[in-house]
Amino acid sequence: MKRLFVTFIAVMAILPYVKAEDLIPVRDSADAPVKLIYDTDMGNDADDALALAIIHNMVKRGQIEFVGLTITKSNINAAKYCKAFNIQYGHPDVPIGLVKDGATPDDGRYVKNVIEMKNEDGSAKFPVPADWEPEDSVVLLRKLLAAAEDNSIVIAQVGFSTNLARLMETPGDDISPLTGMELAEKKVRLVCAMAGAFAFNTNKYENYREYNVIKDIPAATKVFQEWPGEIVVSGFEVGVDILFPGDALNADLRAKDSILRESYRFYRGGLDGKKQSTWDLTCILFPGRPESWRNYFTLSPRGKITVMNDGRFVFSEMADGARRAFICSPEQKSNIREAFINLCTEL
Ligand SMILES: [Ca+2]
């Protein structure tokens, strides 16, 4: 009788984990944070900044371990901005890597403007240590993956494919005897990428040449066709009409000088009545909250992606394919939007 009771207790203890099944397994157990590398073209659109706020607030909740941040926008102010952002959100030591000679070297609408904001006494509102500089993004990726446990890392790629494509081309070196392809295969559990467009539940964007792809088509071709592991893709059609209201940033953030609020303001030209598409945020929400019961995402069948010369994605179903895409119903999009607002309006 006693043994039966012990068995019963043991089963009850395991049950929540059995029930909380992940749509794609991205972590060791339901209470373990997902180990995330954020690969972003920070500064080209405001959704990269909203997504970074979500990462920090999921670190606070124990849902994410923020392993590193790599940038595919070839602009030093993008890196300084990410450093300032991480400082404001209380995680100043997250390693940051910047692409060399990559796409979009311009300052864009907010990264430079925000880090140049001053207090009345002339000091920076969002300071970065004067002697700080980013690492090379590919070197940093090699270091982070070499130090990681096998099959442990999720990479959210929400900009160009430059960094991951270059990683794939690296030989073994003094960081690791493994090549970039071997590190990718051995250490990375999943790449969750915002890229391209798919026609699973709408053919509205079927032939859409999506920005993250067309800014570096050779790199996107390499990553989406040759990456040795699983990739789940959030296409343009997913985040385009999940709209983040600028008004939500007006009152709720505790900090008087919120780096997120100022970024949105610079990028959208204000807050009141403004709306921002949330493509990149989906690639953080999924790994941070992968449980299927949350009803955020449905997965497409497995398949392969062919990247056309003009940057269009062509998806073909294949039972053993390692590429899938998110599909979202209007109800799921509404659930997602509510989560985004909750996760972005605290500091
Ligand atoms: Ca982006």
mmCIF file of C-alpha atoms and ligand atoms in Angstrom:
data_model
loop_
_atom_site.group_PDB
_atom_site.id
_atom_site.type_symbol
_atom_site.label_atom_id
_atom_site.label_comp_id
_atom_site.label_asym_id
_atom_site.label_seq_id
_atom_site.Cartn_x
_atom_site.Cartn_y
_atom_site.Cartn_z
ATOM 1 C CA MET A 1 0.000 0.000 0.000
ATOM 2 C CA LYS A 2 2.795 2.324 0.980
ATOM 3 C CA ARG A 3 4.669 1.510 -2.232
ATOM 4 C CA LEU A 4 1.522 2.222 -4.267
ATOM 5 C CA PHE A 5 1.178 5.584 -2.557
ATOM 6 C CA VAL A 6 4.814 6.463 -3.273
ATOM 7 C CA THR A 7 4.302 5.504 -6.922
ATOM 8 C CA PHE A 8 1.188 7.670 -7.027
ATOM 9 C CA ILE A 9 3.094 10.667 -5.626
ATOM 10 C CA ALA A 10 5.939 10.086 -8.102
ATOM 11 C CA VAL A 11 3.518 9.998 -11.033
ATOM 12 C CA MET A 12 1.787 13.174 -9.827
ATOM 13 C CA ALA A 13 5.165 14.917 -9.607
ATOM 14 C CA ILE A 14 6.053 13.994 -13.189
ATOM 15 C CA LEU A 15 2.607 14.676 -14.640
ATOM 16 C CA PRO A 16 2.877 18.464 -15.091
ATOM 17 C CA TYR A 17 6.029 17.970 -17.188
ATOM 18 C CA VAL A 18 4.439 15.291 -19.288
ATOM 19 C CA LYS A 19 1.420 17.488 -19.896
ATOM 20 C CA ALA A 20 3.394 20.661 -20.639
ATOM 21 C CA GLU A 21 4.607 19.373 -23.960
ATOM 22 C CA ASP A 22 6.647 21.751 -26.073
ATOM 23 C CA LEU A 23 5.570 22.315 -29.666
ATOM 24 C CA ILE A 24 9.261 21.772 -30.532
ATOM 25 C CA PRO A 25 11.520 20.622 -27.682
ATOM 26 C CA VAL A 26 13.863 23.548 -27.040
ATOM 27 C CA ARG A 27 15.005 22.845 -23.453
ATOM 28 C CA ASP A 28 15.730 19.979 -21.108
ATOM 29 C CA SER A 29 12.643 20.303 -18.923
ATOM 30 C CA ALA A 30 9.619 22.526 -18.483
ATOM 31 C CA ASP A 31 11.259 24.513 -15.683
ATOM 32 C CA ALA A 32 14.637 24.972 -17.404
ATOM 33 C CA PRO A 33 15.255 28.256 -19.221
ATOM 34 C CA VAL A 34 16.008 28.039 -22.940
ATOM 35 C CA LYS A 35 19.593 29.039 -23.762
ATOM 36 C CA LEU A 36 19.231 31.773 -26.350
ATOM 37 C CA ILE A 37 21.536 33.610 -28.753
ATOM 38 C CA TYR A 38 19.843 36.654 -30.278
ATOM 39 C CA ASP A 39 21.068 37.409 -33.819
ATOM 40 C CA THR A 40 19.580 40.729 -34.901
ATOM 41 C CA ASP A 41 19.835 43.546 -37.450
ATOM 42 C CA MET A 42 19.080 45.952 -34.611
ATOM 43 C CA GLY A 43 18.242 49.434 -35.853
ATOM 44 C CA ASN A 44 16.602 48.683 -39.189
ATOM 45 C CA ASP A 45 13.112 48.320 -37.735
ATOM 46 C CA ALA A 46 11.682 48.763 -34.239
ATOM 47 C CA ASP A 47 10.587 45.159 -33.746
ATOM 48 C CA ASP A 48 14.186 44.098 -32.974
ATOM 49 C CA ALA A 49 14.100 46.422 -29.934
ATOM 50 C CA LEU A 50 10.709 45.165 -28.745
ATOM 51 C CA ALA A 51 12.038 41.605 -29.098
ATOM 52 C CA LEU A 52 15.101 42.476 -26.985
ATOM 53 C CA ALA A 53 12.824 43.801 -24.233
ATOM 54 C CA ILE A 54 10.964 40.475 -24.296
ATOM 55 C CA ILE A 55 14.235 38.556 -23.937
ATOM 56 C CA HIS A 56 15.175 40.544 -20.818
ATOM 57 C CA ASN A 57 11.739 40.168 -19.263
ATOM 58 C CA MET A 58 11.782 36.422 -19.966
ATOM 59 C CA VAL A 59 15.222 36.193 -18.323
ATOM 60 C CA LYS A 60 13.550 37.712 -15.248
ATOM 61 C CA ARG A 61 10.842 35.037 -15.424
ATOM 62 C CA GLY A 62 13.374 32.207 -15.695
ATOM 63 C CA GLN A 63 12.179 31.343 -19.217
ATOM 64 C CA ILE A 64 15.345 32.407 -21.057
ATOM 65 C CA GLU A 65 19.079 32.244 -20.326
ATOM 66 C CA PHE A 66 20.545 35.064 -22.444
ATOM 67 C CA VAL A 67 23.769 33.522 -23.773
ATOM 68 C CA GLY A 68 24.795 36.196 -26.277
ATOM 69 C CA LEU A 69 23.783 38.772 -28.843
ATOM 70 C CA THR A 70 25.173 39.026 -32.381
ATOM 71 C CA ILE A 71 24.386 41.773 -34.866
ATOM 72 C CA THR A 72 24.080 41.603 -38.680
ATOM 73 C CA LYS A 73 23.581 45.350 -39.160
ATOM 74 C CA SER A 74 27.073 46.593 -39.982
ATOM 75 C CA ASN A 75 26.950 49.684 -37.772
ATOM 76 C CA ILE A 76 28.832 50.358 -34.530
ATOM 77 C CA ASN A 77 25.950 52.383 -33.098
ATOM 78 C CA ALA A 78 23.723 49.302 -33.349
ATOM 79 C CA ALA A 79 26.189 47.492 -31.059
ATOM 80 C CA LYS A 80 26.475 50.402 -28.618
ATOM 81 C CA TYR A 81 22.694 50.640 -28.551
ATOM 82 C CA CYS A 82 22.375 46.933 -27.657
ATOM 83 C CA LYS A 83 24.929 47.431 -24.867
ATOM 84 C CA ALA A 84 22.977 50.417 -23.498
ATOM 85 C CA PHE A 85 19.738 48.414 -23.735
ATOM 86 C CA ASN A 86 21.208 45.456 -21.826
ATOM 87 C CA ILE A 87 22.535 47.844 -19.158
ATOM 88 C CA GLN A 88 19.122 49.458 -18.676
ATOM 89 C CA TYR A 89 17.459 46.040 -18.346
ATOM 90 C CA GLY A 90 19.996 44.870 -15.757
ATOM 91 C CA HIS A 91 21.980 42.333 -17.819
ATOM 92 C CA PRO A 92 25.066 44.410 -18.719
ATOM 93 C CA ASP A 93 27.465 41.497 -19.235
ATOM 94 C CA VAL A 94 25.722 39.648 -22.060
ATOM 95 C CA PRO A 95 28.450 39.309 -24.737
ATOM 96 C CA ILE A 96 27.800 41.286 -27.932
ATOM 97 C CA GLY A 97 29.261 40.600 -31.374
ATOM 98 C CA LEU A 98 29.093 42.830 -34.450
ATOM 99 C CA VAL A 99 29.302 41.743 -38.097
ATOM 100 C CA LYS A 100 32.251 43.020 -40.166
ATOM 101 C CA ASP A 101 31.482 44.544 -43.569
ATOM 102 C CA GLY A 102 27.890 43.384 -43.549
ATOM 103 C CA ALA A 103 24.647 44.844 -44.901
ATOM 104 C CA THR A 104 22.930 48.136 -43.984
ATOM 105 C CA PRO A 105 25.845 50.171 -42.532
ATOM 106 C CA ASP A 106 23.604 53.257 -42.159
ATOM 107 C CA ASP A 107 22.562 54.555 -38.715
ATOM 108 C CA GLY A 108 18.862 54.049 -39.391
ATOM 109 C CA ARG A 109 16.212 55.934 -37.498
ATOM 110 C CA TYR A 110 16.868 55.160 -33.855
ATOM 111 C CA VAL A 111 20.074 53.452 -32.660
ATOM 112 C CA LYS A 112 22.291 56.542 -33.026
ATOM 113 C CA ASN A 113 19.565 58.981 -32.034
ATOM 114 C CA VAL A 114 18.850 57.069 -28.837
ATOM 115 C CA ILE A 115 22.430 56.626 -27.647
ATOM 116 C CA GLU A 116 23.110 60.319 -28.295
ATOM 117 C CA MET A 117 20.232 61.454 -26.048
ATOM 118 C CA LYS A 118 21.469 63.618 -23.188
ATOM 119 C CA ASN A 119 20.339 64.496 -19.680
ATOM 120 C CA GLU A 120 20.154 68.173 -18.686
ATOM 121 C CA ASP A 121 23.669 67.980 -17.224
ATOM 122 C CA GLY A 122 25.035 66.772 -20.577
ATOM 123 C CA SER A 123 25.529 63.130 -19.530
ATOM 124 C CA ALA A 124 24.185 60.325 -21.711
ATOM 125 C CA LYS A 125 20.647 59.158 -20.947
ATOM 126 C CA PHE A 126 21.555 55.611 -21.987
ATOM 127 C CA PRO A 127 25.270 55.381 -21.252
ATOM 128 C CA VAL A 128 27.756 52.896 -22.665
ATOM 129 C CA PRO A 129 31.229 52.583 -21.079
ATOM 130 C CA ALA A 130 33.641 54.712 -23.154
ATOM 131 C CA ASP A 131 36.173 51.912 -23.632
ATOM 132 C CA TRP A 132 33.614 49.261 -24.563
ATOM 133 C CA GLU A 133 33.672 47.642 -27.973
ATOM 134 C CA PRO A 134 31.872 44.648 -29.459
ATOM 135 C CA GLU A 135 33.578 41.421 -30.442
ATOM 136 C CA ASP A 136 33.572 40.080 -33.991
ATOM 137 C CA SER A 137 30.216 38.325 -34.348
ATOM 138 C CA VAL A 138 31.518 35.133 -35.973
ATOM 139 C CA VAL A 139 34.323 34.770 -33.412
ATOM 140 C CA LEU A 140 31.782 35.277 -30.633
ATOM 141 C CA LEU A 141 29.421 32.676 -32.121
ATOM 142 C CA ARG A 142 32.283 30.171 -32.248
ATOM 143 C CA LYS A 143 33.199 30.910 -28.612
ATOM 144 C CA LEU A 144 29.616 30.655 -27.340
ATOM 145 C CA LEU A 145 28.913 27.423 -29.209
ATOM 146 C CA ALA A 146 32.249 25.860 -28.241
ATOM 147 C CA ALA A 147 31.475 26.547 -24.562
ATOM 148 C CA ALA A 148 27.883 25.269 -24.765
ATOM 149 C CA GLU A 149 26.626 21.813 -23.907
ATOM 150 C CA ASP A 150 25.682 19.607 -26.841
ATOM 151 C CA ASN A 151 22.252 20.254 -28.360
ATOM 152 C CA SER A 152 21.535 23.121 -25.956
ATOM 153 C CA ILE A 153 21.431 26.410 -27.878
ATOM 154 C CA VAL A 154 18.506 28.098 -29.603
ATOM 155 C CA ILE A 155 19.443 30.873 -32.029
ATOM 156 C CA ALA A 156 16.799 33.495 -32.795
ATOM 157 C CA GLN A 157 17.881 34.938 -36.154
ATOM 158 C CA VAL A 158 15.755 38.000 -36.819
ATOM 159 C CA GLY A 159 17.939 39.901 -39.293
ATOM 160 C CA PHE A 160 20.107 38.851 -42.202
ATOM 161 C CA SER A 161 21.690 35.383 -42.431
ATOM 162 C CA THR A 162 25.232 36.840 -42.662
ATOM 163 C CA ASN A 163 26.539 35.730 -39.255
ATOM 164 C CA LEU A 164 25.237 32.164 -39.401
ATOM 165 C CA ALA A 165 26.353 31.684 -43.022
ATOM 166 C CA ARG A 166 29.857 32.882 -42.135
ATOM 167 C CA LEU A 167 29.912 30.658 -39.047
ATOM 168 C CA MET A 168 29.127 27.687 -41.322
ATOM 169 C CA GLU A 169 32.218 28.469 -43.391
ATOM 170 C CA THR A 170 34.704 28.616 -40.491
ATOM 171 C CA PRO A 171 37.370 25.938 -40.099
ATOM 172 C CA GLY A 172 38.494 24.579 -36.730
ATOM 173 C CA ASP A 173 40.761 27.014 -34.854
ATOM 174 C CA ASP A 174 42.182 27.735 -31.401
ATOM 175 C CA ILE A 175 38.655 28.387 -30.071
ATOM 176 C CA SER A 176 37.466 24.908 -31.065
ATOM 177 C CA PRO A 177 38.779 22.084 -33.240
ATOM 178 C CA LEU A 178 35.247 21.800 -34.635
ATOM 179 C CA THR A 179 34.335 23.520 -37.904
ATOM 180 C CA GLY A 180 31.417 25.935 -37.977
ATOM 181 C CA MET A 181 29.217 23.252 -39.530
ATOM 182 C CA GLU A 182 30.171 20.820 -36.757
ATOM 183 C CA LEU A 183 29.478 23.403 -34.047
ATOM 184 C CA ALA A 184 26.091 24.139 -35.641
ATOM 185 C CA GLU A 185 25.213 20.458 -35.833
ATOM 186 C CA LYS A 186 26.436 19.547 -32.364
ATOM 187 C CA LYS A 187 25.530 22.527 -30.192
ATOM 188 C CA VAL A 188 22.458 24.143 -31.717
ATOM 189 C CA ARG A 189 19.071 22.619 -30.967
ATOM 190 C CA LEU A 190 16.997 24.980 -33.074
ATOM 191 C CA VAL A 191 17.247 28.099 -35.190
ATOM 192 C CA CYS A 192 14.085 30.180 -34.987
ATOM 193 C CA ALA A 193 14.278 32.641 -37.880
ATOM 194 C CA MET A 194 12.199 35.547 -39.086
ATOM 195 C CA ALA A 195 12.547 35.417 -42.845
ATOM 196 C CA GLY A 196 10.723 35.014 -46.121
ATOM 197 C CA ALA A 197 7.019 34.523 -46.608
ATOM 198 C CA PHE A 198 4.802 31.449 -46.804
ATOM 199 C CA ALA A 199 1.351 30.679 -48.135
ATOM 200 C CA PHE A 200 -0.004 28.210 -45.590
ATOM 201 C CA ASN A 201 -3.005 30.200 -44.397
ATOM 202 C CA THR A 202 -2.945 33.175 -46.751
ATOM 203 C CA ASN A 203 -1.471 33.570 -50.211
ATOM 204 C CA LYS A 204 -1.389 37.335 -49.796
ATOM 205 C CA TYR A 205 2.422 37.394 -49.582
ATOM 206 C CA GLU A 206 3.185 34.288 -51.621
ATOM 207 C CA ASN A 207 5.792 35.915 -53.868
ATOM 208 C CA TYR A 208 6.943 38.475 -51.329
ATOM 209 C CA ARG A 209 10.653 39.300 -51.405
ATOM 210 C CA GLU A 210 11.240 39.676 -47.692
ATOM 211 C CA TYR A 211 13.765 42.227 -46.380
ATOM 212 C CA ASN A 212 15.889 39.889 -44.188
ATOM 213 C CA VAL A 213 16.450 37.638 -47.203
ATOM 214 C CA ILE A 214 17.003 40.169 -49.992
ATOM 215 C CA LYS A 215 19.638 42.157 -48.050
ATOM 216 C CA ASP A 216 21.959 39.116 -48.134
ATOM 217 C CA ILE A 217 20.570 36.508 -50.534
ATOM 218 C CA PRO A 218 23.745 34.334 -50.723
ATOM 219 C CA ALA A 219 23.842 34.060 -46.909
ATOM 220 C CA ALA A 220 20.104 33.274 -46.682
ATOM 221 C CA THR A 221 20.525 30.622 -49.389
ATOM 222 C CA LYS A 222 23.342 29.004 -47.443
ATOM 223 C CA VAL A 223 21.530 29.034 -44.094
ATOM 224 C CA PHE A 224 18.037 27.991 -45.184
ATOM 225 C CA GLN A 225 19.257 25.337 -47.647
ATOM 226 C CA GLU A 226 22.371 23.983 -45.879
ATOM 227 C CA TRP A 227 22.139 24.589 -42.102
ATOM 228 C CA PRO A 228 22.665 21.107 -40.653
ATOM 229 C CA GLY A 229 19.900 21.267 -38.022
ATOM 230 C CA GLU A 230 16.270 22.196 -37.544
ATOM 231 C CA ILE A 231 14.993 25.645 -38.505
ATOM 232 C CA VAL A 232 11.517 26.949 -37.739
ATOM 233 C CA VAL A 233 10.629 30.087 -39.662
ATOM 234 C CA SER A 234 8.304 32.941 -38.833
ATOM 235 C CA GLY A 235 7.363 34.278 -42.255
ATOM 236 C CA PHE A 236 6.419 37.845 -43.078
ATOM 237 C CA GLU A 237 2.723 36.947 -42.949
ATOM 238 C CA VAL A 238 2.886 36.001 -39.243
ATOM 239 C CA GLY A 239 4.038 39.245 -37.598
ATOM 240 C CA VAL A 240 2.807 41.738 -40.174
ATOM 241 C CA ASP A 241 -0.661 42.139 -38.682
ATOM 242 C CA ILE A 242 0.107 41.459 -35.014
ATOM 243 C CA LEU A 243 0.358 45.148 -34.211
ATOM 244 C CA PHE A 244 2.063 46.590 -31.137
ATOM 245 C CA PRO A 245 0.430 49.862 -30.048
ATOM 246 C CA GLY A 246 2.744 52.764 -29.210
ATOM 247 C CA ASP A 247 0.227 53.871 -26.576
ATOM 248 C CA ALA A 248 1.132 50.781 -24.517
ATOM 249 C CA LEU A 249 4.626 52.190 -23.957
ATOM 250 C CA ASN A 250 3.382 55.550 -22.740
ATOM 251 C CA ALA A 251 2.421 54.869 -19.175
ATOM 252 C CA ASP A 252 3.431 51.394 -18.171
ATOM 253 C CA LEU A 253 7.223 51.347 -18.188
ATOM 254 C CA ARG A 254 8.592 52.334 -14.806
ATOM 255 C CA ALA A 255 11.684 54.145 -16.036
ATOM 256 C CA LYS A 256 11.241 57.820 -16.831
ATOM 257 C CA ASP A 257 13.753 57.395 -19.634
ATOM 258 C CA SER A 258 12.863 54.100 -21.240
ATOM 259 C CA ILE A 259 15.222 53.101 -24.034
ATOM 260 C CA LEU A 260 12.430 51.037 -25.582
ATOM 261 C CA ARG A 261 9.950 53.904 -25.535
ATOM 262 C CA GLU A 262 12.462 56.340 -27.071
ATOM 263 C CA SER A 263 13.332 53.805 -29.801
ATOM 264 C CA TYR A 264 9.704 53.302 -30.759
ATOM 265 C CA ARG A 265 9.175 57.054 -30.708
ATOM 266 C CA PHE A 266 12.132 57.754 -33.022
ATOM 267 C CA TYR A 267 11.297 54.899 -35.366
ATOM 268 C CA ARG A 268 7.556 55.460 -35.713
ATOM 269 C CA GLY A 269 7.609 59.234 -35.256
ATOM 270 C CA GLY A 270 5.638 59.097 -31.996
ATOM 271 C CA LEU A 271 3.680 56.780 -29.738
ATOM 272 C CA ASP A 272 0.003 57.797 -29.682
ATOM 273 C CA GLY A 273 -2.029 55.929 -32.239
ATOM 274 C CA LYS A 274 1.093 54.368 -33.788
ATOM 275 C CA LYS A 275 1.284 50.662 -34.574
ATOM 276 C CA GLN A 276 4.306 48.428 -35.133
ATOM 277 C CA SER A 277 4.401 44.999 -36.786
ATOM 278 C CA THR A 278 5.962 42.369 -34.544
ATOM 279 C CA TRP A 279 7.800 39.931 -36.839
ATOM 280 C CA ASP A 280 10.931 39.473 -34.679
ATOM 281 C CA LEU A 281 9.050 39.183 -31.383
ATOM 282 C CA THR A 282 7.553 35.876 -32.518
ATOM 283 C CA CYS A 283 11.048 34.345 -32.664
ATOM 284 C CA ILE A 284 11.547 35.126 -28.962
ATOM 285 C CA LEU A 285 8.052 34.278 -27.741
ATOM 286 C CA PHE A 286 8.246 30.793 -29.223
ATOM 287 C CA PRO A 287 11.492 29.566 -27.634
ATOM 288 C CA GLY A 288 10.677 31.348 -24.355
ATOM 289 C CA ARG A 289 7.180 29.848 -24.186
ATOM 290 C CA PRO A 290 7.196 26.747 -26.373
ATOM 291 C CA GLU A 291 4.355 24.893 -24.614
ATOM 292 C CA SER A 292 1.646 23.833 -27.039
ATOM 293 C CA TRP A 293 -1.133 24.637 -24.525
ATOM 294 C CA ARG A 294 -0.393 28.348 -24.865
ATOM 295 C CA ASN A 295 -1.950 28.250 -28.332
ATOM 296 C CA TYR A 296 0.377 30.801 -29.892
ATOM 297 C CA PHE A 297 1.594 28.872 -32.932
ATOM 298 C CA THR A 298 0.772 25.905 -35.148
ATOM 299 C CA LEU A 299 3.541 24.249 -37.138
ATOM 300 C CA SER A 300 3.514 23.637 -40.873
ATOM 301 C CA PRO A 301 4.362 20.184 -42.227
ATOM 302 C CA ARG A 302 8.079 19.429 -42.553
ATOM 303 C CA GLY A 303 9.783 20.418 -45.746
ATOM 304 C CA LYS A 304 12.662 22.142 -47.441
ATOM 305 C CA ILE A 305 13.135 25.778 -48.388
ATOM 306 C CA THR A 306 14.616 26.808 -51.702
ATOM 307 C CA VAL A 307 15.805 30.400 -51.861
ATOM 308 C CA MET A 308 15.299 31.771 -55.367
ATOM 309 C CA ASN A 309 17.797 34.143 -56.996
ATOM 310 C CA ASP A 310 15.498 37.095 -56.311
ATOM 311 C CA GLY A 311 15.114 36.150 -52.623
ATOM 312 C CA ARG A 312 11.695 34.481 -52.722
ATOM 313 C CA PHE A 313 11.245 31.371 -50.569
ATOM 314 C CA VAL A 314 9.783 28.258 -52.145
ATOM 315 C CA PHE A 315 8.648 25.659 -49.610
ATOM 316 C CA SER A 316 8.256 22.015 -50.622
ATOM 317 C CA GLU A 317 6.852 19.400 -48.266
ATOM 318 C CA MET A 318 9.193 16.527 -47.404
ATOM 319 C CA ALA A 319 8.495 14.042 -44.626
ATOM 320 C CA ASP A 320 12.070 14.175 -43.298
ATOM 321 C CA GLY A 321 12.689 17.889 -43.994
ATOM 322 C CA ALA A 322 14.289 19.963 -41.237
ATOM 323 C CA ARG A 323 12.404 23.177 -42.023
ATOM 324 C CA ARG A 324 8.999 24.162 -40.686
ATOM 325 C CA ALA A 325 7.097 27.436 -40.564
ATOM 326 C CA PHE A 326 4.736 28.997 -38.033
ATOM 327 C CA ILE A 327 1.087 29.198 -38.949
ATOM 328 C CA CYS A 328 -1.145 31.473 -36.848
ATOM 329 C CA SER A 329 -4.919 31.760 -36.793
ATOM 330 C CA PRO A 330 -6.533 35.129 -35.949
ATOM 331 C CA GLU A 331 -7.245 33.750 -32.448
ATOM 332 C CA GLN A 332 -3.592 32.760 -31.969
ATOM 333 C CA LYS A 333 -2.464 36.178 -33.197
ATOM 334 C CA SER A 334 -4.686 37.794 -30.614
ATOM 335 C CA ASN A 335 -3.140 35.610 -27.855
ATOM 336 C CA ILE A 336 0.328 36.515 -29.098
ATOM 337 C CA ARG A 337 -0.391 40.251 -29.174
ATOM 338 C CA GLU A 338 -1.584 40.203 -25.581
ATOM 339 C CA ALA A 339 1.603 38.400 -24.509
ATOM 340 C CA PHE A 340 3.748 40.924 -26.410
ATOM 341 C CA ILE A 341 2.096 43.866 -24.661
ATOM 342 C CA ASN A 342 2.527 42.247 -21.223
ATOM 343 C CA LEU A 343 6.158 41.362 -21.890
ATOM 344 C CA CYS A 344 7.197 44.734 -23.343
ATOM 345 C CA THR A 345 5.589 47.065 -20.848
ATOM 346 C CA GLU A 346 7.716 46.333 -17.820
ATOM 347 C CA LEU A 347 11.288 47.134 -17.031
HETATM 348 CA CA CA B 1 14.988 42.479 -37.574
#
